[in-house]
mmCIF file of N, CA and C in Angstrom:
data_model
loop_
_atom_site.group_PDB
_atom_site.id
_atom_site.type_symbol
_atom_site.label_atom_id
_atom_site.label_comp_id
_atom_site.label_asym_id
_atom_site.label_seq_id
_atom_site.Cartn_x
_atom_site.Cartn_y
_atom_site.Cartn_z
ATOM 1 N N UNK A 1 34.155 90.109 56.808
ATOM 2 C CA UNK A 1 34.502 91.281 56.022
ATOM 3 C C UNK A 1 33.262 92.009 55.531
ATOM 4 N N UNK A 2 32.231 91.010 55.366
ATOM 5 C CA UNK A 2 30.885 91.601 54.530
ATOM 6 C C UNK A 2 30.759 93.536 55.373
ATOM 7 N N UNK A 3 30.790 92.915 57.000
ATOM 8 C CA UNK A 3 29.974 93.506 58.256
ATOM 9 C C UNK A 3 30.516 94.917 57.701
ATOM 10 N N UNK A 4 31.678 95.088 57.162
ATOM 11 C CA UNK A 4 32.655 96.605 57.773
ATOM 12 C C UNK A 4 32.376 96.825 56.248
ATOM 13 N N UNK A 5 32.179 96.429 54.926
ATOM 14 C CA UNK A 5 31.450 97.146 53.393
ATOM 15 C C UNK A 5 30.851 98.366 54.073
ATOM 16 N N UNK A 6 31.156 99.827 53.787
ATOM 17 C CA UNK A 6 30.361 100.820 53.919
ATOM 18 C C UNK A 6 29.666 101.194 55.156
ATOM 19 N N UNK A 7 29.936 100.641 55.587
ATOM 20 C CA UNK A 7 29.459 100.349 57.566
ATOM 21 C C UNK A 7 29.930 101.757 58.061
ATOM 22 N N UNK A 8 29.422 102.433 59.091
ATOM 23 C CA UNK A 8 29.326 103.717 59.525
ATOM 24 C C UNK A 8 29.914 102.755 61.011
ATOM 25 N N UNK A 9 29.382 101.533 61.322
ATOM 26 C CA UNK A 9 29.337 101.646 62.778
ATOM 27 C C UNK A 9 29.525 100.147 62.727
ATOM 28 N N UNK A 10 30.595 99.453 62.998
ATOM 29 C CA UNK A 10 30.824 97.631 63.495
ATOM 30 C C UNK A 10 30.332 97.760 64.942
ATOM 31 N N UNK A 11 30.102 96.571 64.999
ATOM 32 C CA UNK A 11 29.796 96.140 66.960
ATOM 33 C C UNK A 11 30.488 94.658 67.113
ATOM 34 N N UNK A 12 31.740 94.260 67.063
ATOM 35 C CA UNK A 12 32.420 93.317 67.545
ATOM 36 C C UNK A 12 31.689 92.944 69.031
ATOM 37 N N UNK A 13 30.496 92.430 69.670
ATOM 38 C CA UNK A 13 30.287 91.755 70.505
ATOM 39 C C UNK A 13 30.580 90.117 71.101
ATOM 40 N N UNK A 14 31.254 89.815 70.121
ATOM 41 C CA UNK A 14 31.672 88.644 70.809
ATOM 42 C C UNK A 14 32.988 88.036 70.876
ATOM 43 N N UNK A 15 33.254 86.982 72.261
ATOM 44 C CA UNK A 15 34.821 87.229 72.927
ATOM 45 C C UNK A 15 35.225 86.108 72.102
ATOM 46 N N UNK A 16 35.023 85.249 70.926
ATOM 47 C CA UNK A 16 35.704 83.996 70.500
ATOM 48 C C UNK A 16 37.258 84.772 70.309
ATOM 49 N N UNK A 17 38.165 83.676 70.321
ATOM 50 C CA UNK A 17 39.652 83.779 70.481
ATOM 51 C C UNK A 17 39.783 84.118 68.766
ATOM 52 N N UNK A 18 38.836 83.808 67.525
ATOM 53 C CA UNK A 18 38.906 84.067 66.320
ATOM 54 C C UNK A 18 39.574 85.336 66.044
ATOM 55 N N UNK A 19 38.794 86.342 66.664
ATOM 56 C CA UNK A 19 38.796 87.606 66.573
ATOM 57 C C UNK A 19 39.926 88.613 66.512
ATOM 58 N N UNK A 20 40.878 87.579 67.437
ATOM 59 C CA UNK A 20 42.821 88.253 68.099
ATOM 60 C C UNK A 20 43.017 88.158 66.408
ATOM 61 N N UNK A 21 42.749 87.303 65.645
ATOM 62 C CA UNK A 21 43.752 87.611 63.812
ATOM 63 C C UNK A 21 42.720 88.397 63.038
ATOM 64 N N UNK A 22 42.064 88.766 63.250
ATOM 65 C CA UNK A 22 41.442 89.885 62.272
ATOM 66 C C UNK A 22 42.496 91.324 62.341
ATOM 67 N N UNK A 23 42.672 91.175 60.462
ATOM 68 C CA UNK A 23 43.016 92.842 60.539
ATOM 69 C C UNK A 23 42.599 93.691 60.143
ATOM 70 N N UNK A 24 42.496 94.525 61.269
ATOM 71 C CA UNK A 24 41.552 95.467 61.281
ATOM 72 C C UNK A 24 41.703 96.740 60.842
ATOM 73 N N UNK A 25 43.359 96.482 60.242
ATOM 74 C CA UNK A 25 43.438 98.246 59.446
ATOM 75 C C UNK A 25 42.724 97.733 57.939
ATOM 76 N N UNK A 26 42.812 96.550 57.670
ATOM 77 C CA UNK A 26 42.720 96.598 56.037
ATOM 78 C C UNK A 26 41.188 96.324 56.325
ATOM 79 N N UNK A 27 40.614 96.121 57.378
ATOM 80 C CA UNK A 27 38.845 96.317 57.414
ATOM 81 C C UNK A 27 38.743 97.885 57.519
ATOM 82 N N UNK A 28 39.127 98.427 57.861
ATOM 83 C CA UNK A 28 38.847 99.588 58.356
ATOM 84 C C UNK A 28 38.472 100.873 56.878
ATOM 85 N N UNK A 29 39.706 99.899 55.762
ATOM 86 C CA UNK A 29 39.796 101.126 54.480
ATOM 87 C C UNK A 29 38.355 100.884 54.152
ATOM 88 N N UNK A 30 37.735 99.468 54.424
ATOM 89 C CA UNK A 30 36.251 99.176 53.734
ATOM 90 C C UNK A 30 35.034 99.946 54.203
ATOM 91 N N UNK A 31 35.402 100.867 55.293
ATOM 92 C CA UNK A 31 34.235 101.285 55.865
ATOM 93 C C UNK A 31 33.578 102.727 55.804
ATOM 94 N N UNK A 32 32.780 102.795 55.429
ATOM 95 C CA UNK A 32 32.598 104.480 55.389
ATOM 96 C C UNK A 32 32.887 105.235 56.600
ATOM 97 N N UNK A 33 33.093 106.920 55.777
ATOM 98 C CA UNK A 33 33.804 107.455 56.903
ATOM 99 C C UNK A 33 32.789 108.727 56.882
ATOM 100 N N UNK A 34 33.170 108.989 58.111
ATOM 101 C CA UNK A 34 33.697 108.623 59.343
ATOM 102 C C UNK A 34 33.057 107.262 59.527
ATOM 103 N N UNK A 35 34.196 106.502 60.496
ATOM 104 C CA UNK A 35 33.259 105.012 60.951
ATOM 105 C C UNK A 35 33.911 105.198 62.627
ATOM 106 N N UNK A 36 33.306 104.104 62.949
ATOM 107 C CA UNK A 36 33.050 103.697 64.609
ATOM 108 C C UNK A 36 33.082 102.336 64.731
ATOM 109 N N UNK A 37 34.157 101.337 65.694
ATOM 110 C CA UNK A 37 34.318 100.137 65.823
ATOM 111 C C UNK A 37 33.870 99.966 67.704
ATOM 112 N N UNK A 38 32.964 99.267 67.894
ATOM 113 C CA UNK A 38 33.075 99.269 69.269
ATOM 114 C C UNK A 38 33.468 97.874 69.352
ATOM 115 N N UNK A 39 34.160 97.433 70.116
ATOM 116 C CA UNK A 39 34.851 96.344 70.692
ATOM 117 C C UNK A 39 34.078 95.778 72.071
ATOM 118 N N UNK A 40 33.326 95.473 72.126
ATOM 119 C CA UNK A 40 32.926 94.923 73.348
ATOM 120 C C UNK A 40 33.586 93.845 74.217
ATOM 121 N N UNK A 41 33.966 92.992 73.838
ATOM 122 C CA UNK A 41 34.968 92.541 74.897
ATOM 123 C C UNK A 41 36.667 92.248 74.640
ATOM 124 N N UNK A 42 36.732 93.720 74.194
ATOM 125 C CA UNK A 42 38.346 94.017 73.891
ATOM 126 C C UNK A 42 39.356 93.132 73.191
ATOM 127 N N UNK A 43 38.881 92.324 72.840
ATOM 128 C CA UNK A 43 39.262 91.386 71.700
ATOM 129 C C UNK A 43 39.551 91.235 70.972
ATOM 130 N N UNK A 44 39.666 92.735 70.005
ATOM 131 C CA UNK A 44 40.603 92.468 68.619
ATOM 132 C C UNK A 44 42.286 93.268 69.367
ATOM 133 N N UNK A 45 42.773 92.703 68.397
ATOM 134 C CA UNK A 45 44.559 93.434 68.557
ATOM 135 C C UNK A 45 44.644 94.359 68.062
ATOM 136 N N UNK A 46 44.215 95.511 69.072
ATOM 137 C CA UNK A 46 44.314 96.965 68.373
ATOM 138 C C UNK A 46 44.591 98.002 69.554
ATOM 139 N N UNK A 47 45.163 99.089 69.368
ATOM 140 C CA UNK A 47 45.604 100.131 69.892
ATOM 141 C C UNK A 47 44.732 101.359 69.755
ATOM 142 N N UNK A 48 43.466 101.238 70.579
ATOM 143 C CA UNK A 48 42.084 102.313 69.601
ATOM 144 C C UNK A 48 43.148 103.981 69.888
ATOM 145 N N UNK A 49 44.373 104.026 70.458
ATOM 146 C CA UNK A 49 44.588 105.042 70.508
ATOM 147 C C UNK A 49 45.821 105.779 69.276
ATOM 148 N N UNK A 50 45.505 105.056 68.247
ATOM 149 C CA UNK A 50 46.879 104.451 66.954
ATOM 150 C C UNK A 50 45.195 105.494 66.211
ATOM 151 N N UNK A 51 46.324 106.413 65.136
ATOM 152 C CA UNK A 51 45.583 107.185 64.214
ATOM 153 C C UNK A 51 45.719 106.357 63.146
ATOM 154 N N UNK A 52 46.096 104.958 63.203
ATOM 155 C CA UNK A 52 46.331 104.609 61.015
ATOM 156 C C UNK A 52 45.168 103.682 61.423
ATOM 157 N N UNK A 53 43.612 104.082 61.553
ATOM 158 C CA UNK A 53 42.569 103.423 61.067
ATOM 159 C C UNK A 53 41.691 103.986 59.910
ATOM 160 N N UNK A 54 42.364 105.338 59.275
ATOM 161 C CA UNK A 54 41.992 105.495 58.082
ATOM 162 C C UNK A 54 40.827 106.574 58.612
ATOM 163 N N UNK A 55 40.346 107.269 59.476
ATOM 164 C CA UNK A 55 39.188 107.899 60.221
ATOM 165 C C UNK A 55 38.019 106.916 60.362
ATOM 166 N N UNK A 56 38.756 105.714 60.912
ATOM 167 C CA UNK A 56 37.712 104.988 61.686
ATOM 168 C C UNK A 56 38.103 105.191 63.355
ATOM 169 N N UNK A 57 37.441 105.707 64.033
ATOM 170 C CA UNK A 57 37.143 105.144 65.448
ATOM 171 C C UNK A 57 37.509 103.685 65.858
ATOM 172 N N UNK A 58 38.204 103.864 67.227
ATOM 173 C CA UNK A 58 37.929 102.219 67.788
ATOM 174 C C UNK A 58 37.312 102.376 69.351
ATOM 175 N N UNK A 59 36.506 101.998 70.091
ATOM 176 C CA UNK A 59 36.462 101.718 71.607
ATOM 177 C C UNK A 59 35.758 100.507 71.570
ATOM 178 N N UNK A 60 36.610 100.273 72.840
ATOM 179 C CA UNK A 60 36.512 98.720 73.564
ATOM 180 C C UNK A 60 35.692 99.246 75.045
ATOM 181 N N UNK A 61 35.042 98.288 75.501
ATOM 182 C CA UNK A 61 34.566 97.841 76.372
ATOM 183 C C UNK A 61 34.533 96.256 76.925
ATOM 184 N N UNK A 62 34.522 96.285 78.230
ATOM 185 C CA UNK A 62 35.171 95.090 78.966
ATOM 186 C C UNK A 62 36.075 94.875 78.911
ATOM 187 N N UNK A 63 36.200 93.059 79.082
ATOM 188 C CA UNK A 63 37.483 92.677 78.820
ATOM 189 C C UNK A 63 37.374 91.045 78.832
ATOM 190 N N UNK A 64 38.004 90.462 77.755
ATOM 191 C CA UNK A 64 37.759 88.980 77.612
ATOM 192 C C UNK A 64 38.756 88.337 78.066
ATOM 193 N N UNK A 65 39.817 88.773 78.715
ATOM 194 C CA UNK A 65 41.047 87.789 79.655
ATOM 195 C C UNK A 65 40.282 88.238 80.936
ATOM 196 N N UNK A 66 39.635 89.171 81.207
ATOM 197 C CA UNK A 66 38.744 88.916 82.287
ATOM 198 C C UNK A 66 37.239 87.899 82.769
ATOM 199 N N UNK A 67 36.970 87.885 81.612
ATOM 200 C CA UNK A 67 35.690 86.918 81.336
ATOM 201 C C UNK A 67 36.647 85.647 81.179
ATOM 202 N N UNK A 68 37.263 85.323 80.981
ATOM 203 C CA UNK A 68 38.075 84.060 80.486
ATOM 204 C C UNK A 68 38.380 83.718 81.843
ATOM 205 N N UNK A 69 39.381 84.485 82.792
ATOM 206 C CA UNK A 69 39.203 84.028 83.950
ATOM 207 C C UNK A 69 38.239 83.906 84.777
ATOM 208 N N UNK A 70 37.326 84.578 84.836
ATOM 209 C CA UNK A 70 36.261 83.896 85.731
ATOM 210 C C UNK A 70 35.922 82.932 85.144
ATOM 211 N N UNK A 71 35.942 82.522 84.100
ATOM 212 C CA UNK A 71 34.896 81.009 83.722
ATOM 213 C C UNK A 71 36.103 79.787 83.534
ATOM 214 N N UNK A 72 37.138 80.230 84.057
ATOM 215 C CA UNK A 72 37.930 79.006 84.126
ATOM 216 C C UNK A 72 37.983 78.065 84.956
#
């Protein structure tokens, strides 16, 4: 929670399975605005195309059921 305090810009870079229960609208009120969430390996449970992030941004990049299968 610390990361998204006043934060202009999160960088979710990593694929742990933790990440699927974060919620990310009630992070989102914490963040200054405008803010920006990039998702790097698509990993949180979110719809970056859903307007109730409060004028936070979301984009994802990759994909971690893709990384998951190759390393299985």
């Amino acid at each position: 929670e610390e990361a998204f305090v006043n934060a202009h810009l999160v960088i979710v870079a990593n694929n742990n399975a933790k990440y699927q229960w974060i919620e990310l609208d009630t992070l989102a009120t914490l963040m200054a605005k405008p803010g920006l969430v990039f998702d790097v390996w698509s990993t949180l449970p979110i719809d970056e195309t859903q307007s109730r992030f409060h004028n936070v941004k979301i984009r994802r990049f990759g994909s971690s059921a893709a990384w998951r299968q190759k390393n299985d």
